[in-house]
PDB file of C-alpha atoms and ligand atoms in Angstrom:
ATOM      1  CA  MET Q 887     -79.201  31.119  21.335  1.00  0.00           C
ATOM      2  CA  ASN Q 888     -75.658  32.415  21.646  1.00  0.00           C
ATOM      3  CA  LEU Q 889     -73.364  32.127  18.626  1.00  0.00           C
ATOM      4  CA  ASN Q 890     -70.295  32.447  20.799  1.00  0.00           C
ATOM      5  CA  ASP Q 891     -68.690  28.981  20.937  1.00  0.00           C
ATOM      6  CA  SER Q 892     -71.185  27.618  18.378  1.00  0.00           C
ATOM      7  CA  THR Q 893     -70.347  25.309  15.490  1.00  0.00           C
ATOM      8  CA  VAL Q 894     -71.993  26.533  12.311  1.00  0.00           C
ATOM      9  CA  LEU Q 895     -72.287  25.299   8.735  1.00  0.00           C
ATOM     10  CA  VAL Q 896     -72.893  27.867   5.968  1.00  0.00           C
ATOM     11  CA  THR Q 897     -73.778  26.937   2.381  1.00  0.00           C
ATOM     12  CA  GLY Q 898     -72.691  29.100  -0.541  1.00  0.00           C
ATOM     13  CA  ALA Q 899     -69.928  30.547   1.623  1.00  0.00           C
ATOM     14  CA  GLY Q 900     -67.471  31.452  -1.127  1.00  0.00           C
ATOM     15  CA  ARG Q 901     -68.939  34.833  -1.998  1.00  0.00           C
ATOM     16  CA  GLY Q 902     -71.709  37.322  -1.376  1.00  0.00           C
ATOM     17  CA  ILE Q 903     -73.917  36.988   1.685  1.00  0.00           C
ATOM     18  CA  GLY Q 904     -72.524  33.533   2.528  1.00  0.00           C
ATOM     19  CA  ARG Q 905     -68.998  34.891   2.806  1.00  0.00           C
ATOM     20  CA  ALA Q 906     -70.304  37.751   4.991  1.00  0.00           C
ATOM     21  CA  PHE Q 907     -72.011  35.162   7.234  1.00  0.00           C
ATOM     22  CA  VAL Q 908     -68.692  33.392   7.801  1.00  0.00           C
ATOM     23  CA  ASP Q 909     -66.914  36.659   8.560  1.00  0.00           C
ATOM     24  CA  GLU Q 910     -69.551  37.800  11.068  1.00  0.00           C
ATOM     25  CA  LEU Q 911     -69.783  34.377  12.739  1.00  0.00           C
ATOM     26  CA  LEU Q 912     -66.050  34.505  13.387  1.00  0.00           C
ATOM     27  CA  SER Q 913     -66.468  38.030  14.856  1.00  0.00           C
ATOM     28  CA  ARG Q 914     -69.176  36.702  17.174  1.00  0.00           C
ATOM     29  CA  GLY Q 915     -66.876  34.014  18.567  1.00  0.00           C
ATOM     30  CA  ALA Q 916     -68.026  30.904  16.698  1.00  0.00           C
ATOM     31  CA  LYS Q 917     -65.834  27.955  17.695  1.00  0.00           C
ATOM     32  CA  LYS Q 918     -65.876  26.427  14.213  1.00  0.00           C
ATOM     33  CA  VAL Q 919     -67.435  27.385  10.878  1.00  0.00           C
ATOM     34  CA  TYR Q 920     -67.835  24.796   8.149  1.00  0.00           C
ATOM     35  CA  ALA Q 921     -67.695  27.078   5.113  1.00  0.00           C
ATOM     36  CA  THR Q 922     -69.124  25.095   2.225  1.00  0.00           C
ATOM     37  CA  ALA Q 923     -68.922  26.056  -1.431  1.00  0.00           C
ATOM     38  CA  ARG Q 924     -68.933  24.329  -4.778  1.00  0.00           C
ATOM     39  CA  ASP Q 925     -65.287  25.439  -4.985  1.00  0.00           C
ATOM     40  CA  ALA Q 926     -63.955  24.943  -1.455  1.00  0.00           C
ATOM     41  CA  SER Q 927     -60.864  27.045  -2.216  1.00  0.00           C
ATOM     42  CA  SER Q 928     -63.086  30.156  -2.508  1.00  0.00           C
ATOM     43  CA  VAL Q 929     -63.920  30.406   1.227  1.00  0.00           C
ATOM     44  CA  LEU Q 930     -62.310  32.651   3.841  1.00  0.00           C
ATOM     45  CA  SER Q 931     -59.096  31.325   5.298  1.00  0.00           C
ATOM     46  CA  ASP Q 932     -59.014  31.189   9.111  1.00  0.00           C
ATOM     47  CA  PRO Q 933     -57.948  28.614  11.712  1.00  0.00           C
ATOM     48  CA  ARG Q 934     -61.600  28.244  12.799  1.00  0.00           C
ATOM     49  CA  VAL Q 935     -62.873  27.789   9.226  1.00  0.00           C
ATOM     50  CA  VAL Q 936     -63.189  24.262   7.817  1.00  0.00           C
ATOM     51  CA  PRO Q 937     -63.752  24.370   4.042  1.00  0.00           C
ATOM     52  CA  ILE Q 938     -65.975  21.694   2.524  1.00  0.00           C
ATOM     53  CA  ALA Q 939     -66.734  21.237  -1.184  1.00  0.00           C
ATOM     54  CA  LEU Q 940     -70.510  21.057  -1.435  1.00  0.00           C
ATOM     55  CA  ASP Q 941     -73.065  21.398  -4.189  1.00  0.00           C
ATOM     56  CA  ILE Q 942     -76.387  21.258  -2.329  1.00  0.00           C
ATOM     57  CA  THR Q 943     -78.098  19.515  -5.262  1.00  0.00           C
ATOM     58  CA  ASP Q 944     -75.636  16.602  -5.045  1.00  0.00           C
ATOM     59  CA  ALA Q 945     -77.249  14.071  -2.668  1.00  0.00           C
ATOM     60  CA  GLU Q 946     -74.003  12.178  -2.037  1.00  0.00           C
ATOM     61  CA  ALA Q 947     -72.075  15.364  -1.282  1.00  0.00           C
ATOM     62  CA  VAL Q 948     -74.827  16.484   1.125  1.00  0.00           C
ATOM     63  CA  ALA Q 949     -74.682  13.112   2.934  1.00  0.00           C
ATOM     64  CA  ARG Q 950     -70.859  13.311   3.125  1.00  0.00           C
ATOM     65  CA  ALA Q 951     -71.071  16.845   4.579  1.00  0.00           C
ATOM     66  CA  ALA Q 952     -73.510  15.671   7.276  1.00  0.00           C
ATOM     67  CA  ALA Q 953     -71.196  12.759   8.147  1.00  0.00           C
ATOM     68  CA  THR Q 954     -68.189  15.105   8.357  1.00  0.00           C
ATOM     69  CA  ALA Q 955     -69.797  18.032  10.192  1.00  0.00           C
ATOM     70  CA  GLU Q 956     -71.436  15.983  12.945  1.00  0.00           C
ATOM     71  CA  ASP Q 957     -70.754  18.625  15.604  1.00  0.00           C
ATOM     72  CA  VAL Q 958     -72.888  21.332  13.897  1.00  0.00           C
ATOM     73  CA  ASP Q 959     -75.423  23.142  16.051  1.00  0.00           C
ATOM     74  CA  VAL Q 960     -76.386  25.903  13.586  1.00  0.00           C
ATOM     75  CA  LEU Q 961     -77.177  25.293   9.900  1.00  0.00           C
ATOM     76  CA  ILE Q 962     -77.328  28.353   7.645  1.00  0.00           C
ATOM     77  CA  ASN Q 963     -78.935  27.523   4.292  1.00  0.00           C
ATOM     78  CA  ASN Q 964     -77.704  30.487   2.283  1.00  0.00           C
ATOM     79  CA  ALA Q 965     -76.875  29.039  -1.165  1.00  0.00           C
ATOM     80  CA  GLY Q 966     -79.244  30.231  -3.856  1.00  0.00           C
ATOM     81  CA  LEU Q 967     -79.666  31.071  -7.521  1.00  0.00           C
ATOM     82  CA  SER Q 968     -81.556  33.665  -9.528  1.00  0.00           C
ATOM     83  CA  THR Q 969     -81.757  33.201 -13.297  1.00  0.00           C
ATOM     84  CA  LEU Q 970     -84.071  36.171 -13.972  1.00  0.00           C
ATOM     85  CA  SER Q 971     -86.262  33.889 -16.087  1.00  0.00           C
ATOM     86  CA  PRO Q 972     -89.816  35.119 -16.807  1.00  0.00           C
ATOM     87  CA  LEU Q 973     -92.293  32.302 -16.150  1.00  0.00           C
ATOM     88  CA  VAL Q 974     -93.970  32.266 -19.558  1.00  0.00           C
ATOM     89  CA  THR Q 975     -91.154  33.126 -21.943  1.00  0.00           C
ATOM     90  CA  GLY Q 976     -88.030  32.329 -19.875  1.00  0.00           C
ATOM     91  CA  ALA Q 977     -85.863  29.221 -20.198  1.00  0.00           C
ATOM     92  CA  HIS Q 978     -87.611  26.330 -18.496  1.00  0.00           C
ATOM     93  CA  ASP Q 979     -84.257  24.893 -17.381  1.00  0.00           C
ATOM     94  CA  GLY Q 980     -83.480  28.085 -15.458  1.00  0.00           C
ATOM     95  CA  ILE Q 981     -86.835  28.068 -13.700  1.00  0.00           C
ATOM     96  CA  ARG Q 982     -86.351  24.407 -12.770  1.00  0.00           C
ATOM     97  CA  GLU Q 983     -82.794  25.061 -11.561  1.00  0.00           C
ATOM     98  CA  GLU Q 984     -84.055  27.806  -9.227  1.00  0.00           C
ATOM     99  CA  MET Q 985     -86.465  25.322  -7.654  1.00  0.00           C
ATOM    100  CA  ASP Q 986     -83.803  22.567  -7.562  1.00  0.00           C
ATOM    101  CA  ILE Q 987     -81.262  24.733  -5.734  1.00  0.00           C
ATOM    102  CA  ASN Q 988     -83.362  27.147  -3.681  1.00  0.00           C
ATOM    103  CA  TYR Q 989     -86.067  24.721  -2.571  1.00  0.00           C
ATOM    104  CA  PHE Q 990     -84.935  21.105  -3.038  1.00  0.00           C
ATOM    105  CA  GLY Q 991     -81.269  21.828  -2.228  1.00  0.00           C
ATOM    106  CA  THR Q 992     -82.232  23.608   0.986  1.00  0.00           C
ATOM    107  CA  LEU Q 993     -84.624  20.787   1.880  1.00  0.00           C
ATOM    108  CA  ALA Q 994     -81.893  18.185   1.235  1.00  0.00           C
ATOM    109  CA  MET Q 995     -79.613  20.038   3.671  1.00  0.00           C
ATOM    110  CA  VAL Q 996     -82.345  20.165   6.317  1.00  0.00           C
ATOM    111  CA  ARG Q 997     -83.143  16.457   5.959  1.00  0.00           C
ATOM    112  CA  ALA Q 998     -79.449  15.494   6.196  1.00  0.00           C
ATOM    113  CA  PHE Q 999     -78.674  17.770   9.149  1.00  0.00           C
ATOM    114  CA  ALA Q1000     -81.840  17.374  11.235  1.00  0.00           C
ATOM    115  CA  PRO Q1001     -80.423  14.236  12.961  1.00  0.00           C
ATOM    116  CA  VAL Q1002     -77.078  16.003  13.477  1.00  0.00           C
ATOM    117  CA  LEU Q1003     -78.821  18.944  15.143  1.00  0.00           C
ATOM    118  CA  ALA Q1004     -80.960  16.594  17.243  1.00  0.00           C
ATOM    119  CA  GLY Q1005     -77.815  14.826  18.433  1.00  0.00           C
ATOM    120  CA  ASN Q1006     -76.369  18.163  19.501  1.00  0.00           C
ATOM    121  CA  GLY Q1007     -79.341  19.311  21.562  1.00  0.00           C
ATOM    122  CA  GLY Q1008     -81.556  20.784  18.836  1.00  0.00           C
ATOM    123  CA  GLY Q1009     -79.711  23.882  17.659  1.00  0.00           C
ATOM    124  CA  SER Q1010     -80.961  26.173  14.911  1.00  0.00           C
ATOM    125  CA  ILE Q1011     -81.637  26.337  11.197  1.00  0.00           C
ATOM    126  CA  LEU Q1012     -81.630  29.636   9.301  1.00  0.00           C
ATOM    127  CA  ASN Q1013     -83.173  29.440   5.823  1.00  0.00           C
ATOM    128  CA  VAL Q1014     -82.403  32.365   3.524  1.00  0.00           C
ATOM    129  CA  SER Q1015     -85.509  33.322   1.589  1.00  0.00           C
ATOM    130  CA  SER Q1016     -86.234  36.734   0.046  1.00  0.00           C
ATOM    131  CA  VAL Q1017     -88.729  39.599  -0.145  1.00  0.00           C
ATOM    132  CA  MET Q1018     -89.543  38.007  -3.512  1.00  0.00           C
ATOM    133  CA  SER Q1019     -91.376  35.218  -1.699  1.00  0.00           C
ATOM    134  CA  TRP Q1020     -94.153  37.797  -1.300  1.00  0.00           C
ATOM    135  CA  LEU Q1021     -93.769  39.948  -4.419  1.00  0.00           C
ATOM    136  CA  GLY Q1022     -94.246  39.216  -8.112  1.00  0.00           C
ATOM    137  CA  MET Q1023     -91.990  40.989 -10.582  1.00  0.00           C
ATOM    138  CA  GLU Q1024     -91.578  40.728 -14.317  1.00  0.00           C
ATOM    139  CA  HIS Q1025     -88.284  38.819 -14.418  1.00  0.00           C
ATOM    140  CA  SER Q1026     -88.349  37.003 -11.096  1.00  0.00           C
ATOM    141  CA  GLY Q1027     -91.386  34.722 -11.247  1.00  0.00           C
ATOM    142  CA  GLY Q1028     -89.466  31.455 -11.019  1.00  0.00           C
ATOM    143  CA  TYR Q1029     -87.120  32.783  -8.364  1.00  0.00           C
ATOM    144  CA  GLY Q1030     -90.040  34.211  -6.359  1.00  0.00           C
ATOM    145  CA  ALA Q1031     -91.906  30.900  -6.519  1.00  0.00           C
ATOM    146  CA  SER Q1032     -88.825  29.060  -5.249  1.00  0.00           C
ATOM    147  CA  LYS Q1033     -88.418  31.524  -2.371  1.00  0.00           C
ATOM    148  CA  ALA Q1034     -92.130  31.328  -1.519  1.00  0.00           C
ATOM    149  CA  ALA Q1035     -91.580  27.564  -1.360  1.00  0.00           C
ATOM    150  CA  VAL Q1036     -88.685  28.142   1.053  1.00  0.00           C
ATOM    151  CA  TRP Q1037     -90.953  30.349   3.188  1.00  0.00           C
ATOM    152  CA  ALA Q1038     -93.674  27.672   3.299  1.00  0.00           C
ATOM    153  CA  MET Q1039     -91.101  24.967   3.983  1.00  0.00           C
ATOM    154  CA  THR Q1040     -89.588  26.981   6.822  1.00  0.00           C
ATOM    155  CA  ASN Q1041     -92.979  27.380   8.491  1.00  0.00           C
ATOM    156  CA  SER Q1042     -93.670  23.645   8.372  1.00  0.00           C
ATOM    157  CA  LEU Q1043     -90.156  22.632   9.429  1.00  0.00           C
ATOM    158  CA  ARG Q1044     -90.603  24.767  12.515  1.00  0.00           C
ATOM    159  CA  ILE Q1045     -93.446  22.493  13.557  1.00  0.00           C
ATOM    160  CA  GLU Q1046     -91.854  19.234  12.395  1.00  0.00           C
ATOM    161  CA  LEU Q1047     -88.604  19.917  14.252  1.00  0.00           C
ATOM    162  CA  SER Q1048     -90.078  21.413  17.422  1.00  0.00           C
ATOM    163  CA  GLY Q1049     -90.012  17.958  19.056  1.00  0.00           C
ATOM    164  CA  GLN Q1050     -86.222  17.848  18.779  1.00  0.00           C
ATOM    165  CA  ASN Q1051     -85.897  21.435  20.051  1.00  0.00           C
ATOM    166  CA  THR Q1052     -84.567  22.900  16.776  1.00  0.00           C
ATOM    167  CA  GLN Q1053     -85.292  26.586  16.220  1.00  0.00           C
ATOM    168  CA  VAL Q1054     -86.199  27.187  12.560  1.00  0.00           C
ATOM    169  CA  THR Q1055     -85.887  30.774  11.352  1.00  0.00           C
ATOM    170  CA  GLY Q1056     -86.541  32.385   7.977  1.00  0.00           C
ATOM    171  CA  LEU Q1057     -84.591  35.365   6.633  1.00  0.00           C
ATOM    172  CA  HIS Q1058     -86.105  37.723   4.059  1.00  0.00           C
ATOM    173  CA  MET Q1059     -84.444  40.734   2.486  1.00  0.00           C
ATOM    174  CA  ALA Q1060     -84.622  42.975  -0.560  1.00  0.00           C
ATOM    175  CA  SER Q1061     -81.808  43.902  -2.981  1.00  0.00           C
ATOM    176  CA  THR Q1062     -78.402  43.277  -1.500  1.00  0.00           C
ATOM    177  CA  ASP Q1063     -75.080  44.192  -3.038  1.00  0.00           C
ATOM    178  CA  THR Q1064     -73.737  40.867  -4.343  1.00  0.00           C
ATOM    179  CA  ASP Q1065     -73.101  39.225  -7.711  1.00  0.00           C
ATOM    180  CA  MET Q1066     -76.765  38.194  -7.787  1.00  0.00           C
ATOM    181  CA  MET Q1067     -77.888  41.814  -8.122  1.00  0.00           C
ATOM    182  CA  SER Q1068     -74.904  43.189 -10.069  1.00  0.00           C
ATOM    183  CA  SER Q1069     -76.970  43.889 -13.201  1.00  0.00           C
ATOM    184  CA  PHE Q1070     -79.356  46.215 -11.324  1.00  0.00           C
ATOM    185  CA  ASP Q1071     -78.447  49.838 -10.660  1.00  0.00           C
ATOM    186  CA  ILE Q1072     -80.730  50.347  -7.656  1.00  0.00           C
ATOM    187  CA  PRO Q1073     -80.236  51.010  -3.932  1.00  0.00           C
ATOM    188  CA  LYS Q1074     -78.963  47.880  -2.192  1.00  0.00           C
ATOM    189  CA  ASN Q1075     -78.344  46.609   1.332  1.00  0.00           C
ATOM    190  CA  SER Q1076     -74.784  45.794   2.249  1.00  0.00           C
ATOM    191  CA  PRO Q1077     -74.240  42.049   2.842  1.00  0.00           C
ATOM    192  CA  HIS Q1078     -72.812  42.954   6.247  1.00  0.00           C
ATOM    193  CA  ALA Q1079     -76.026  44.775   7.287  1.00  0.00           C
ATOM    194  CA  VAL Q1080     -78.162  41.799   6.214  1.00  0.00           C
ATOM    195  CA  VAL Q1081     -75.974  39.312   8.029  1.00  0.00           C
ATOM    196  CA  THR Q1082     -75.886  41.448  11.183  1.00  0.00           C
ATOM    197  CA  ALA Q1083     -79.707  41.626  11.230  1.00  0.00           C
ATOM    198  CA  ALA Q1084     -79.904  37.879  10.553  1.00  0.00           C
ATOM    199  CA  LEU Q1085     -77.530  36.828  13.318  1.00  0.00           C
ATOM    200  CA  ASP Q1086     -79.005  39.339  15.796  1.00  0.00           C
ATOM    201  CA  GLY Q1087     -82.428  37.819  15.087  1.00  0.00           C
ATOM    202  CA  LEU Q1088     -81.134  34.267  15.342  1.00  0.00           C
ATOM    203  CA  GLU Q1089     -79.500  35.001  18.691  1.00  0.00           C
ATOM    204  CA  ALA Q1090     -82.727  36.675  19.906  1.00  0.00           C
ATOM    205  CA  GLY Q1091     -84.744  33.554  19.003  1.00  0.00           C
ATOM    206  CA  GLU Q1092     -86.773  35.270  16.251  1.00  0.00           C
ATOM    207  CA  LEU Q1093     -88.629  32.929  13.907  1.00  0.00           C
ATOM    208  CA  GLU Q1094     -88.736  35.334  10.968  1.00  0.00           C
ATOM    209  CA  ILE Q1095     -86.201  38.065  10.280  1.00  0.00           C
ATOM    210  CA  LEU Q1096     -87.022  40.957   7.947  1.00  0.00           C
ATOM    211  CA  ALA Q1097     -83.679  42.571   7.262  1.00  0.00           C
ATOM    212  CA  ASP Q1098     -84.685  45.937   5.773  1.00  0.00           C
ATOM    213  CA  ASP Q1099     -87.486  48.508   5.472  1.00  0.00           C
ATOM    214  CA  ASP Q1100     -88.560  47.427   1.966  1.00  0.00           C
ATOM    215  CA  THR Q1101     -89.050  43.870   3.159  1.00  0.00           C
ATOM    216  CA  ARG Q1102     -90.990  45.004   6.229  1.00  0.00           C
ATOM    217  CA  ALA Q1103     -93.201  47.198   3.996  1.00  0.00           C
ATOM    218  CA  VAL Q1104     -93.957  44.361   1.562  1.00  0.00           C
ATOM    219  CA  LYS Q1105     -94.705  41.869   4.354  1.00  0.00           C
ATOM    220  CA  ALA Q1106     -97.076  44.400   5.919  1.00  0.00           C
ATOM    221  CA  THR Q1107     -99.203  44.473   2.734  1.00  0.00           C
ATOM    222  CA  LEU Q1108     -99.929  40.750   2.618  1.00  0.00           C
ATOM    223  CA  SER Q1109    -103.513  41.110   3.786  1.00  0.00           C
ATOM    224  CA  ASN Q1110    -104.196  44.033   1.413  1.00  0.00           C
ATOM    225  CA  ASP Q1111    -106.009  43.887  -1.923  1.00  0.00           C
ATOM    226  CA  PRO Q1112    -103.461  42.649  -4.531  1.00  0.00           C
ATOM    227  CA  ALA Q1113    -104.752  45.387  -6.847  1.00  0.00           C
ATOM    228  CA  GLU Q1114    -102.617  47.836  -4.855  1.00  0.00           C
ATOM    229  CA  PHE Q1115     -99.501  46.066  -6.149  1.00  0.00           C
ATOM    230  CA  TYR Q1116    -100.504  44.565  -9.451  1.00  0.00           C
ATOM    231  CA  SER Q1117    -102.176  47.433 -11.263  1.00  0.00           C
ATOM    232  CA  GLN Q1118    -101.581  45.833 -14.700  1.00  0.00           C
ATOM    233  CA  ALA Q1119    -103.824  42.953 -13.689  1.00  0.00           C
ATOM    234  CA  VAL Q1120    -106.863  45.160 -13.070  1.00  0.00           C
ATOM    235  CA  ARG Q1121    -106.617  47.549 -16.005  1.00  0.00           C
ATOM    236  CA  HIS Q1122    -109.506  45.936 -17.879  1.00  0.00           C
ATOM    237  CA  THR Q1123    -111.855  46.302 -14.942  1.00  0.00           C
ATOM    238  CA  GLN Q1124    -111.099  49.856 -13.823  1.00  0.00           C
ATOM    239  CA  PRO Q1125    -111.881  53.179 -15.478  1.00  0.00           C
ATOM    240  CA  GLN Q1126    -108.948  54.804 -17.337  1.00  0.00           C
ATOM    241  CA  ALA Q1127    -108.762  57.647 -14.794  1.00  0.00           C
ATOM    242  CA  GLU Q1128    -108.221  55.207 -11.930  1.00  0.00           C
ATOM    243  CA  ARG Q1129    -105.381  53.423 -13.699  1.00  0.00           C
ATOM    244  CA  GLY Q1130    -103.143  56.450 -13.671  1.00  0.00           C
ATOM    245  CA  LYS Q1131    -103.241  56.641  -9.889  1.00  0.00           C
ATOM    246  CA  GLN Q1132    -101.794  53.168  -9.342  1.00  0.00           C
ATOM    247  CA  SER Q1133     -98.220  52.685  -8.371  1.00  0.00           C
ATOM    248  CA  HIS Q1134     -95.758  50.449 -10.213  1.00  0.00           C
ATOM    249  CA  LEU Q1135     -93.130  48.458  -8.440  1.00  0.00           C
ATOM    250  CA  ALA Q1136     -91.632  46.491 -11.309  1.00  0.00           C
TER     251      ALA Q1136
HETATM  252  N1  NAP A1301     -78.525  39.592  -3.287  1.00  0.00           N
HETATM  253  C1  NAP A1301     -79.824  39.836  -3.072  1.00  0.00           C
HETATM  254  O1  NAP A1301     -80.361  40.899  -3.430  1.00  0.00           O
HETATM  255  C2  NAP A1301     -80.670  38.811  -2.355  1.00  0.00           C
HETATM  256  C3  NAP A1301     -81.950  39.212  -1.917  1.00  0.00           C
HETATM  257  C4  NAP A1301     -82.755  38.284  -1.262  1.00  0.00           C
HETATM  258  C5  NAP A1301     -82.282  37.004  -1.034  1.00  0.00           C
HETATM  259  N2  NAP A1301     -81.042  36.648  -1.471  1.00  0.00           N
HETATM  260  C6  NAP A1301     -80.593  35.273  -1.209  1.00  0.00           C
HETATM  261  O2  NAP A1301     -79.385  35.316  -0.470  1.00  0.00           O
HETATM  262  C7  NAP A1301     -78.647  34.126  -0.697  1.00  0.00           C
HETATM  263  C8  NAP A1301     -77.207  34.477  -1.059  1.00  0.00           C
HETATM  264  O3  NAP A1301     -77.224  35.156  -2.310  1.00  0.00           O
HETATM  265  P1  NAP A1301     -76.134  36.227  -2.731  1.00  0.00           P
HETATM  266  O4  NAP A1301     -76.812  37.513  -2.867  1.00  0.00           O
HETATM  267  O5  NAP A1301     -74.935  36.125  -1.872  1.00  0.00           O
HETATM  268  O6  NAP A1301     -75.854  35.698  -4.224  1.00  0.00           O
HETATM  269  P2  NAP A1301     -74.542  35.321  -5.006  1.00  0.00           P
HETATM  270  O7  NAP A1301     -73.480  36.319  -4.747  1.00  0.00           O
HETATM  271  O8  NAP A1301     -74.997  35.061  -6.394  1.00  0.00           O
HETATM  272  O9  NAP A1301     -74.103  33.955  -4.310  1.00  0.00           O
HETATM  273  C9  NAP A1301     -74.869  32.805  -4.443  1.00  0.00           C
HETATM  274  C10 NAP A1301     -74.191  31.734  -3.616  1.00  0.00           C
HETATM  275  O10 NAP A1301     -74.958  30.530  -3.698  1.00  0.00           O
HETATM  276  C11 NAP A1301     -74.064  29.494  -4.097  1.00  0.00           C
HETATM  277  N3  NAP A1301     -74.733  28.431  -4.828  1.00  0.00           N
HETATM  278  C12 NAP A1301     -75.543  28.531  -5.912  1.00  0.00           C
HETATM  279  N4  NAP A1301     -75.935  27.323  -6.311  1.00  0.00           N
HETATM  280  C13 NAP A1301     -75.356  26.429  -5.454  1.00  0.00           C
HETATM  281  C14 NAP A1301     -75.381  25.019  -5.349  1.00  0.00           C
HETATM  282  N5  NAP A1301     -76.062  24.240  -6.203  1.00  0.00           N
HETATM  283  N6  NAP A1301     -74.696  24.446  -4.329  1.00  0.00           N
HETATM  284  C15 NAP A1301     -74.010  25.189  -3.458  1.00  0.00           C
HETATM  285  N7  NAP A1301     -73.916  26.527  -3.536  1.00  0.00           N
HETATM  286  C16 NAP A1301     -74.598  27.130  -4.527  1.00  0.00           C
HETATM  287  C17 NAP A1301     -73.021  30.166  -4.960  1.00  0.00           C
HETATM  288  O11 NAP A1301     -71.902  29.348  -5.066  1.00  0.00           O
HETATM  289  P3  NAP A1301     -70.883  29.427  -6.332  1.00  0.00           P
HETATM  290  O12 NAP A1301     -69.888  30.483  -5.947  1.00  0.00           O
HETATM  291  O13 NAP A1301     -70.331  28.058  -6.404  1.00  0.00           O
HETATM  292  O14 NAP A1301     -71.711  29.802  -7.531  1.00  0.00           O
HETATM  293  C18 NAP A1301     -72.793  31.426  -4.146  1.00  0.00           C
HETATM  294  O15 NAP A1301     -71.938  31.178  -3.053  1.00  0.00           O
HETATM  295  C19 NAP A1301     -79.391  33.372  -1.817  1.00  0.00           C
HETATM  296  O16 NAP A1301     -80.216  32.382  -1.234  1.00  0.00           O
HETATM  297  C20 NAP A1301     -80.243  34.464  -2.433  1.00  0.00           C
HETATM  298  O17 NAP A1301     -81.374  33.940  -3.089  1.00  0.00           O
HETATM  299  C21 NAP A1301     -80.226  37.522  -2.113  1.00  0.00           C
END
C-alpha cells in the first residue's frame, strides 16, 4: 500500500514513537492524520493533523473516535504502557493495566475500526508489539505477556480480516529512545529509525516488521532450546562448569 494520500489514525500520538509516526506520515504525503492522545493538545500541530482525545481503554471514547474518523484507511495501534512490574512480586494493578492497555485497548480499537476499514476498501492495521513478546526479562514479565498477546492477536486478526481485504501487520522492536526506556542507560534505537522501518514495511505489504538487529536475532532463536537464553532456569540440572559458559541477557 502507498501512504501517500492515505488517511491514518495513530494512537498514543502525543509523544515518543507515536509522535514520530505522525511526523513521518506527514513526510510521506498522508492526506490526513488523526493524531489521538489522552491529552489531545499534546499532538503535533499541522493543517493535515486532526487531534482527537482518546484513551483506548475507554469504550465510549473508542466508539466516538470510530464514528468521527470514518474515512480512515490505516490504523496504527501504537499506544502502550510498561510498568516494569515483576510477575511474582510486582504490583498486580500494574500487570493488569499493561494487559488492559496493550492487549484489550488495542483489541478495542481493532473491533471499532474494522468496519470503518472495510467500508474504505480494506486498508491496513499496524499493531505495535515488542521484542519482549519473545523474551523474558526480570522486570518485564507482565509487559512481555501483554506484547506476546498482541503478537498472537495480530496473527489471528490477519486471518479474521482477510475476507475484508485488510492487511494486518505486527511491529516488533527492542529498546527505543522514548520516555518508556528513560530509566535504562543502554543503546537505543531512535524513534525515527523504528518508524521508518515500520512504514517502509507497511508500504511493502510485510506482515511482520522487525525493526532492528536485536529483534531479528531474538526472533531467529525461537526454535532453539530455551536453555540458551534462560541459564538460571537450568542451573540445578547442569554441572557447575557448564553454568559459567552460559550467557545472560537480563
Ligand atoms: N520504547 C521502547 O523501547 C519500545 C520497545 C518496544 C515496543 N515499544 C512500544 O512502542 C509503543 C510506543 O511506546 P513509546 O516508546 O513511544 O512509549 P512512551 O513514550 O511511554 O509513550 C507511550 C504512549 O502510549 C500512550 N498511552 C498509554 N496508555 C494509553 C491509553 N490508555 N490510551 C491512549 N494512549 C495511551 C501514551 O499517552 P500519554 O502521553 O497520554 O501517557 C504515550 O503516547 C508502545 O506500544 C510500546 O509498548 C516501545
